CSV table of C-alpha atoms and ligand atoms in Angstrom, one decimal:
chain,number,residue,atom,x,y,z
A,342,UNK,CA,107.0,79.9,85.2
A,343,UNK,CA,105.5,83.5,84.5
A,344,UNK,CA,107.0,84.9,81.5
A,345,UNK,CA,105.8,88.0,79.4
A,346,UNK,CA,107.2,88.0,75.8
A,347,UNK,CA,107.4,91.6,73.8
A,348,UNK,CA,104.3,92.8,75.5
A,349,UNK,CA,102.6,95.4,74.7
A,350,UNK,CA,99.3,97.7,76.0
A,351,UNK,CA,97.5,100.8,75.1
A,352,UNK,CA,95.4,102.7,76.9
A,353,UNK,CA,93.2,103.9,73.7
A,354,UNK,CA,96.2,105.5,71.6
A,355,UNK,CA,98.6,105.8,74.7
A,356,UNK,CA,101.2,102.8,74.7
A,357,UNK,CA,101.8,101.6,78.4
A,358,UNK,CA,103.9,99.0,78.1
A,359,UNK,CA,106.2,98.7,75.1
A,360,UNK,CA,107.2,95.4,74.2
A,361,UNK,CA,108.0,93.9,77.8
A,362,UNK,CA,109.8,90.6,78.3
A,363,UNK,CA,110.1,89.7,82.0
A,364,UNK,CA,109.9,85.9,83.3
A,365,UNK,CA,109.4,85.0,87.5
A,366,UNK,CA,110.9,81.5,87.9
A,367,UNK,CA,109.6,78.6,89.9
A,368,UNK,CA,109.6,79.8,93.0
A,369,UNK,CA,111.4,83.4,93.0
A,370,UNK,CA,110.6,86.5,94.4
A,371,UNK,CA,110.9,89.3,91.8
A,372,UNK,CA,110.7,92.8,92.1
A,373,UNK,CA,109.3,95.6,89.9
A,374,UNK,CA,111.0,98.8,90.3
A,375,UNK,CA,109.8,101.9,88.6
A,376,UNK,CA,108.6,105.6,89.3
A,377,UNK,CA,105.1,106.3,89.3
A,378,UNK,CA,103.3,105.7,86.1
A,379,UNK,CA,106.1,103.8,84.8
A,380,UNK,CA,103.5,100.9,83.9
A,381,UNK,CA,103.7,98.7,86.9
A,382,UNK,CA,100.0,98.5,87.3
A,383,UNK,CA,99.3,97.7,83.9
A,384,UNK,CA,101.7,94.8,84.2
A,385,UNK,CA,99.5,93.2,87.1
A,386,UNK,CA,95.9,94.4,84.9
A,387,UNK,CA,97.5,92.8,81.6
A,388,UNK,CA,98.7,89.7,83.7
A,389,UNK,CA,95.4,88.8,85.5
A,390,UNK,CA,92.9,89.3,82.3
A,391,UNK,CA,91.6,92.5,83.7
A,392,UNK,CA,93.1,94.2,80.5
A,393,UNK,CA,93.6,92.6,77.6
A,394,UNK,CA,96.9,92.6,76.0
A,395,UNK,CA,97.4,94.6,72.8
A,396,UNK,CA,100.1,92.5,71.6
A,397,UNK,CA,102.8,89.9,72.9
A,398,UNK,CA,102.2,86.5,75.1
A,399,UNK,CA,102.1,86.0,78.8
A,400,UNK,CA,102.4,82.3,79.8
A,401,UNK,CA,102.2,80.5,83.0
A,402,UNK,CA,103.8,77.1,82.6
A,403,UNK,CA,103.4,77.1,79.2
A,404,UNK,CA,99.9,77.7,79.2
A,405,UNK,CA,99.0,81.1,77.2
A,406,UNK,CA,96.9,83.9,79.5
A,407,UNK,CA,96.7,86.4,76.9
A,408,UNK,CA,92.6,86.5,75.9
A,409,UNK,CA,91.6,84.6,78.9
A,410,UNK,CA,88.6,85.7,81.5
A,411,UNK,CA,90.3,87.3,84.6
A,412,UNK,CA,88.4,84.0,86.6
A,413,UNK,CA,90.3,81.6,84.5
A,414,UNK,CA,93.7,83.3,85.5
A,415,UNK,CA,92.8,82.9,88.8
A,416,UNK,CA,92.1,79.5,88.6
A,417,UNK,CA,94.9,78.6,86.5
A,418,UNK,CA,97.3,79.3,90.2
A,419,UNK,CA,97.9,83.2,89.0
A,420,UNK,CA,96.4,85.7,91.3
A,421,UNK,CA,96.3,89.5,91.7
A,422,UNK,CA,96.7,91.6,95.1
A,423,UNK,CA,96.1,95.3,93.6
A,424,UNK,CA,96.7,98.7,94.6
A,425,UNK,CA,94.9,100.1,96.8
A,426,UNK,CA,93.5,96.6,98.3
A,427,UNK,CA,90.1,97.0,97.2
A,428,UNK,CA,88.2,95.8,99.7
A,429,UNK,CA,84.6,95.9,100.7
A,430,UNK,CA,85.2,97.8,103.8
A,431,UNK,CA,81.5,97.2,105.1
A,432,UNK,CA,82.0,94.1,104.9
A,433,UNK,CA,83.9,91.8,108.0
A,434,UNK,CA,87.2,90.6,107.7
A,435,UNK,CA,85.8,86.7,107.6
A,436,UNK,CA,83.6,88.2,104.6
A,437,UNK,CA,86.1,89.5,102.4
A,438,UNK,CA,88.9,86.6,102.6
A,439,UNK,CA,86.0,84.6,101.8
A,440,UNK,CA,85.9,86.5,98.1
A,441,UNK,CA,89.0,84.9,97.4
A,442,UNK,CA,88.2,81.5,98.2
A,443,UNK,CA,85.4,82.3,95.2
A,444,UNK,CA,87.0,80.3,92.4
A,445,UNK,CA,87.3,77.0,94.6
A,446,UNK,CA,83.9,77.5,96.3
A,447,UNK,CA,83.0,73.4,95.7
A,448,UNK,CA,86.2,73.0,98.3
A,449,UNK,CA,84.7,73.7,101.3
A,450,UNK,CA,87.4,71.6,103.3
A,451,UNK,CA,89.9,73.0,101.3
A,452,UNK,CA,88.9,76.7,102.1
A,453,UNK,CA,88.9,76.1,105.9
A,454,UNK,CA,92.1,74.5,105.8
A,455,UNK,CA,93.5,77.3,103.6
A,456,UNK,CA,91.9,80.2,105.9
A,457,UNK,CA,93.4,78.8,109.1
A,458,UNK,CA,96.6,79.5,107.5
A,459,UNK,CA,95.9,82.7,106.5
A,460,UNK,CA,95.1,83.2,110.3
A,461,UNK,CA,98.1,81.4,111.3
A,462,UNK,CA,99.9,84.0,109.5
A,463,UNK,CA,97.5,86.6,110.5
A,464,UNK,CA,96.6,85.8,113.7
A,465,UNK,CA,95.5,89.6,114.1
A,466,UNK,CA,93.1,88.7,111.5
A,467,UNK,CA,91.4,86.1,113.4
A,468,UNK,CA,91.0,88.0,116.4
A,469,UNK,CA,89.0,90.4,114.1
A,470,UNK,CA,87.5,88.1,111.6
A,471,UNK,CA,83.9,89.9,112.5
A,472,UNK,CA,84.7,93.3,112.0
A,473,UNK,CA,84.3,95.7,109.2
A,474,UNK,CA,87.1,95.1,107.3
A,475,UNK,CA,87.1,99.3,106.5
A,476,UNK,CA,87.1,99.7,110.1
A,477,UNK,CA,91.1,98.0,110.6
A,478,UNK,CA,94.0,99.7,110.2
A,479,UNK,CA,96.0,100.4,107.0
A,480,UNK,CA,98.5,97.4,107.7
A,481,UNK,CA,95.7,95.4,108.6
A,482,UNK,CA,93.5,95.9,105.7
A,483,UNK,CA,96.9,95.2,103.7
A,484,UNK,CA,97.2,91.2,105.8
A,485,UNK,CA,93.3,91.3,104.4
A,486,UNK,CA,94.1,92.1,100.8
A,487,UNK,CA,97.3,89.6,101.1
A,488,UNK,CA,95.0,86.9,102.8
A,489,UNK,CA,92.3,87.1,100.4
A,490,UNK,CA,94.5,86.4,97.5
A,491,UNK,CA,95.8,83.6,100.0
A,492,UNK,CA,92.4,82.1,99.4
A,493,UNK,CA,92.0,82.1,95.8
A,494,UNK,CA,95.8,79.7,96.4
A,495,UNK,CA,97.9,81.5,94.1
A,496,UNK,CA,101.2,79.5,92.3
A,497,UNK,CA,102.4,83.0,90.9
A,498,UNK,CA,101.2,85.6,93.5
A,499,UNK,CA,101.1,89.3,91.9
A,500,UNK,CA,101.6,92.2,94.8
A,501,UNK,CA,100.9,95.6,93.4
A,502,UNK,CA,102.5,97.8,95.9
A,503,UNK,CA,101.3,96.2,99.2
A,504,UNK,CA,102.9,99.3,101.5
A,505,UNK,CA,101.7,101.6,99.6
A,506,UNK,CA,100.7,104.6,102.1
A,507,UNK,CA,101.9,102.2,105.2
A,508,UNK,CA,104.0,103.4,108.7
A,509,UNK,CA,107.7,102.1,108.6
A,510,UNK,CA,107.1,99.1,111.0
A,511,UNK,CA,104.2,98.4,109.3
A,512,UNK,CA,105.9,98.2,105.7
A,513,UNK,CA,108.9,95.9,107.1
A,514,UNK,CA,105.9,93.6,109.1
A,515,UNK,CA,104.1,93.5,104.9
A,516,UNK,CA,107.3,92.9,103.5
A,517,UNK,CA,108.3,90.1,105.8
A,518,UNK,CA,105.1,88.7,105.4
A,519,UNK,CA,105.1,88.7,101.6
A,520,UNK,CA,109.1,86.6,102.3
A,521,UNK,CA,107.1,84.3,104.0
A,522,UNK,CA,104.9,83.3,101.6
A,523,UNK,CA,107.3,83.0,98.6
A,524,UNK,CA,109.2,80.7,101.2
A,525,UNK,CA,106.6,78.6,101.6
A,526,UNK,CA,106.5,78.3,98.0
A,527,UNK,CA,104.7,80.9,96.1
A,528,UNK,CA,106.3,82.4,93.0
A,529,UNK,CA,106.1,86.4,93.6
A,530,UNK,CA,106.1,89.3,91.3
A,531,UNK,CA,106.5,92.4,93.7
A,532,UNK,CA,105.9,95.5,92.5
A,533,UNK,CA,106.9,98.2,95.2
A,534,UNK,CA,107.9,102.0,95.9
A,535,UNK,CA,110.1,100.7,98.8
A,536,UNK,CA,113.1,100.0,96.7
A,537,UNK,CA,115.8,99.1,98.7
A,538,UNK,CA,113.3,96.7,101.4
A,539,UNK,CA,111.8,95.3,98.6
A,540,UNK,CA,115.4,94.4,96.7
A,541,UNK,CA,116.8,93.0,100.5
A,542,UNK,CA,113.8,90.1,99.9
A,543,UNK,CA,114.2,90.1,96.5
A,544,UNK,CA,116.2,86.7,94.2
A,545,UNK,CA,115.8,89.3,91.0
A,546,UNK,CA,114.5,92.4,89.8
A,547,UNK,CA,113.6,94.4,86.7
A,548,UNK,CA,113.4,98.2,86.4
A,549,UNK,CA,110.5,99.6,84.4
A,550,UNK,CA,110.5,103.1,82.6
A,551,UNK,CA,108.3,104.5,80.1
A,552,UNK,CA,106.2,101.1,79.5
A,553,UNK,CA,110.0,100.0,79.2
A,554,UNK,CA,112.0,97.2,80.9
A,555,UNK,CA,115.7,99.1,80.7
A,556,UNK,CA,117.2,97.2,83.8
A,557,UNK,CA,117.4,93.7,85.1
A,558,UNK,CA,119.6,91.6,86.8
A,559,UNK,CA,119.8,89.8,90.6
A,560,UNK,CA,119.5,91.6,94.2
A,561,UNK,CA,123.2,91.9,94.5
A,562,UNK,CA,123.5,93.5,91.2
A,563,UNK,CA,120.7,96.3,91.4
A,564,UNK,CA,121.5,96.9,95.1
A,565,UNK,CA,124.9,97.7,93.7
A,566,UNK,CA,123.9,99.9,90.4
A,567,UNK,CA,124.6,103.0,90.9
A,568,UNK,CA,121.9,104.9,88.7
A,569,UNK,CA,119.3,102.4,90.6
A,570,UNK,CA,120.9,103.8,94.1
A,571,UNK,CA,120.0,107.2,92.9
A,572,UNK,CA,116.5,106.8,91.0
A,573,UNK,CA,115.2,104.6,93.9
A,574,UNK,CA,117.0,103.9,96.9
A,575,UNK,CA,118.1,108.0,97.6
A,576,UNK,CA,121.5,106.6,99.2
B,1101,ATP,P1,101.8,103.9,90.1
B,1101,ATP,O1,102.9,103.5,90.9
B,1101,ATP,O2,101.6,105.4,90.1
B,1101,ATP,O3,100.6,103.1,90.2
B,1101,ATP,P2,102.4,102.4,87.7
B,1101,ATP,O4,103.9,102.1,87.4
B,1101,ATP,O5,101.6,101.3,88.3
B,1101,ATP,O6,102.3,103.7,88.6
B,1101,ATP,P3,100.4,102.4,85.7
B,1101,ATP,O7,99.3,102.7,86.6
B,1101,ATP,O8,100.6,101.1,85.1
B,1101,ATP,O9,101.8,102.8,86.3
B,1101,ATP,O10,100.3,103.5,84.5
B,1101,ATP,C1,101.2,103.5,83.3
B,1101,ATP,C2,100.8,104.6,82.4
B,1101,ATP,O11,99.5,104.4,81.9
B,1101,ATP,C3,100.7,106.0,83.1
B,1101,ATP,O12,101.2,106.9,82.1
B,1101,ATP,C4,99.3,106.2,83.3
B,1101,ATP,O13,98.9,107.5,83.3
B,1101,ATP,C5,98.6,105.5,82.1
B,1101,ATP,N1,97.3,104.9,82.5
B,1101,ATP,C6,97.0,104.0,83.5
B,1101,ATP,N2,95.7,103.7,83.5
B,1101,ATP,C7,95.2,104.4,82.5
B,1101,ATP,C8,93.8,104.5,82.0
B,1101,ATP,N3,92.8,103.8,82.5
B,1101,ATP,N4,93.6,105.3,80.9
B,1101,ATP,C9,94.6,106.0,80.4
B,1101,ATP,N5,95.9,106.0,80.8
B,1101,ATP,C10,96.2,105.2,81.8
C-alpha cells in the first residue's frame, strides 16, 4: 500500500537514508525501530513531501509521492503525526483538530461526523474542546496531535514517536489508542522508542541504522531476535 523503493535523502552532503525499501500493507501496523538519529524522522519528512527525496520512489497504491506538495500527500489518504506534536498551544483544542480537517474543508458534514469520532475516542478531548490546547497535559496534547491527523482521514497514518517524553500509563493509553485506529482500518507506520510496547501491537517491523534498513521480519520474529532484545528492549 505504502512502499519506499531504494530511498535515499541528504541533508546537504550528509546521507540520511541510504537506499531504504520498506512497504506497510493494506491494513497493517508497522513498526520503525531505531536509536536516535538512525533516520526515522526523515522517513516520515520524505514520506509526507515535507522533504524531498534525493533519490528512489515512495508509492501509495501505486500512485508515485516522490515530488509531490506535502497538501497533495495529504489528500491522497497519507498523513503525518510528527514529533514533538506541533501544536498551536494558544490555540483551543476544537481549533487545532480543526487544522487537520484543512484539506477537506468543502466537507463540512463530513468533518463533524469525522470529529465526533475523534471525541468518541477522545472523549477527554471533548470535555476540553475550548481550552488552550498548550495548556493539557502531555498525553493529552498527544490524543490532540493523533486526532488532528484523524481529521485530515488518513488511509496510511504516519506516527512519529507519539510517547515520546510520556508517563508509563500514559504511553500504554497512546499505544492502545494508536491499536485502535489501525483496527478500524487505518494502515500504520509507527515509529517509536518504546520497543517492546510498540512490537506487542505491531503485524511487522523494520529496524533502522545508519539511514539503513538492516532488520525486518514479523512481531514474533523481532520480539524473539536476540541482538533486537539487547539494542531495544534492555531484557
Ligand atoms: P530521533 O529519534 O532522535 O528523532 P530519528 O531516527 O528520527 O531520530 P532523524 O531525525 O531522521 O533520526 O535524523 C537522521 C540523521 O539526519 C541524524 O544523523 C540527524 O542528525 C540528521 N539530520 C536530521 N535533520 C537534519 C537537518 N535538518 N540537517 C542536517 N542533518 C539532519
Amino acid at each position: 500500500m505504502l512502499t519506499f523503493d531504494n530511498v535515499s535523502q541528504h541533508y546537504g552532503s550528509f546521507r540520511a537514508l541510504h537506499g531504504v525499501h520498506l512497504e506497510a500493507r493494506e491494513g497493517e501496523l508497522v513498526v520503525l525501530l531505531g536509536a536516535n538519529g538512525a533516520g526515522k524522522s526523515t522517513i516520515f519528512l520524505t514520506a509526507s513531501g515535507l522533504l524531498k527525496a534525493t533519490g528512489g520512489s515512495i508509492r501509495f497504491r501505486h500512485q508515485e509521492l516522490a515530488g509531490m506538495k506535502p497538501s497533495q500527500v495529504v489528500q491522497r489518504g497519507v498523513v503525518l503525526c510528527p514529533e514533538g506534536r506541533k501544536l498551536f498551544p494558544q490555540m483551543s483544542v476544537l481549533k487545532n483538530l480543526m487544522l487537520g480537517a484543512y484539506v477537506h474543508r468543502a466537507d463540512a458534514a463530513g468533518n463533524r461526523k469525522r470529529l465526533d469520532e475523534v471525541f468518541s475516542m477522545f472523549p477527554i478531548l471533548h470535555e476540553r474542546r475550548e481550552q488552550a490546547a498548550g495548556s493539557l497535559s502531555g498525553g493529552q496534547q498527544q490524543m490532540v496531535a493523533i486526532g488532528r491527523a484523524l481529521m485530515s482521514r488518513p488511509q496510511a497514518l504516519l506516527l512519529d514517536e507519539p510517547s515520546l517524553g510520556l508517563a508509563p500509563l500514559v504511553v500504554k493509553q497512546v499505544l492502545e489508542a494508536v491499536q485502535r485506529i489501525n483496527q478500524a482500518g487505518t494502515t500504520v507506520l509507527l515509529a517509536e522508542q518504546n520497543a517492546y510496547a510498540a512490537l506487542k501491537i505491531a503485524h511487522r517491523a523494520y529496524v533502522l541504522e545508519g539511514g539503513r534498513i538492516v532488520l525486518e521480519g514479523d512481531r514474533d520474529t523481532l520480539l524473539g531476535n536476540e541482538s533486537v532484545r539487547k539494542a531495544y528492549i534492555g531484557a
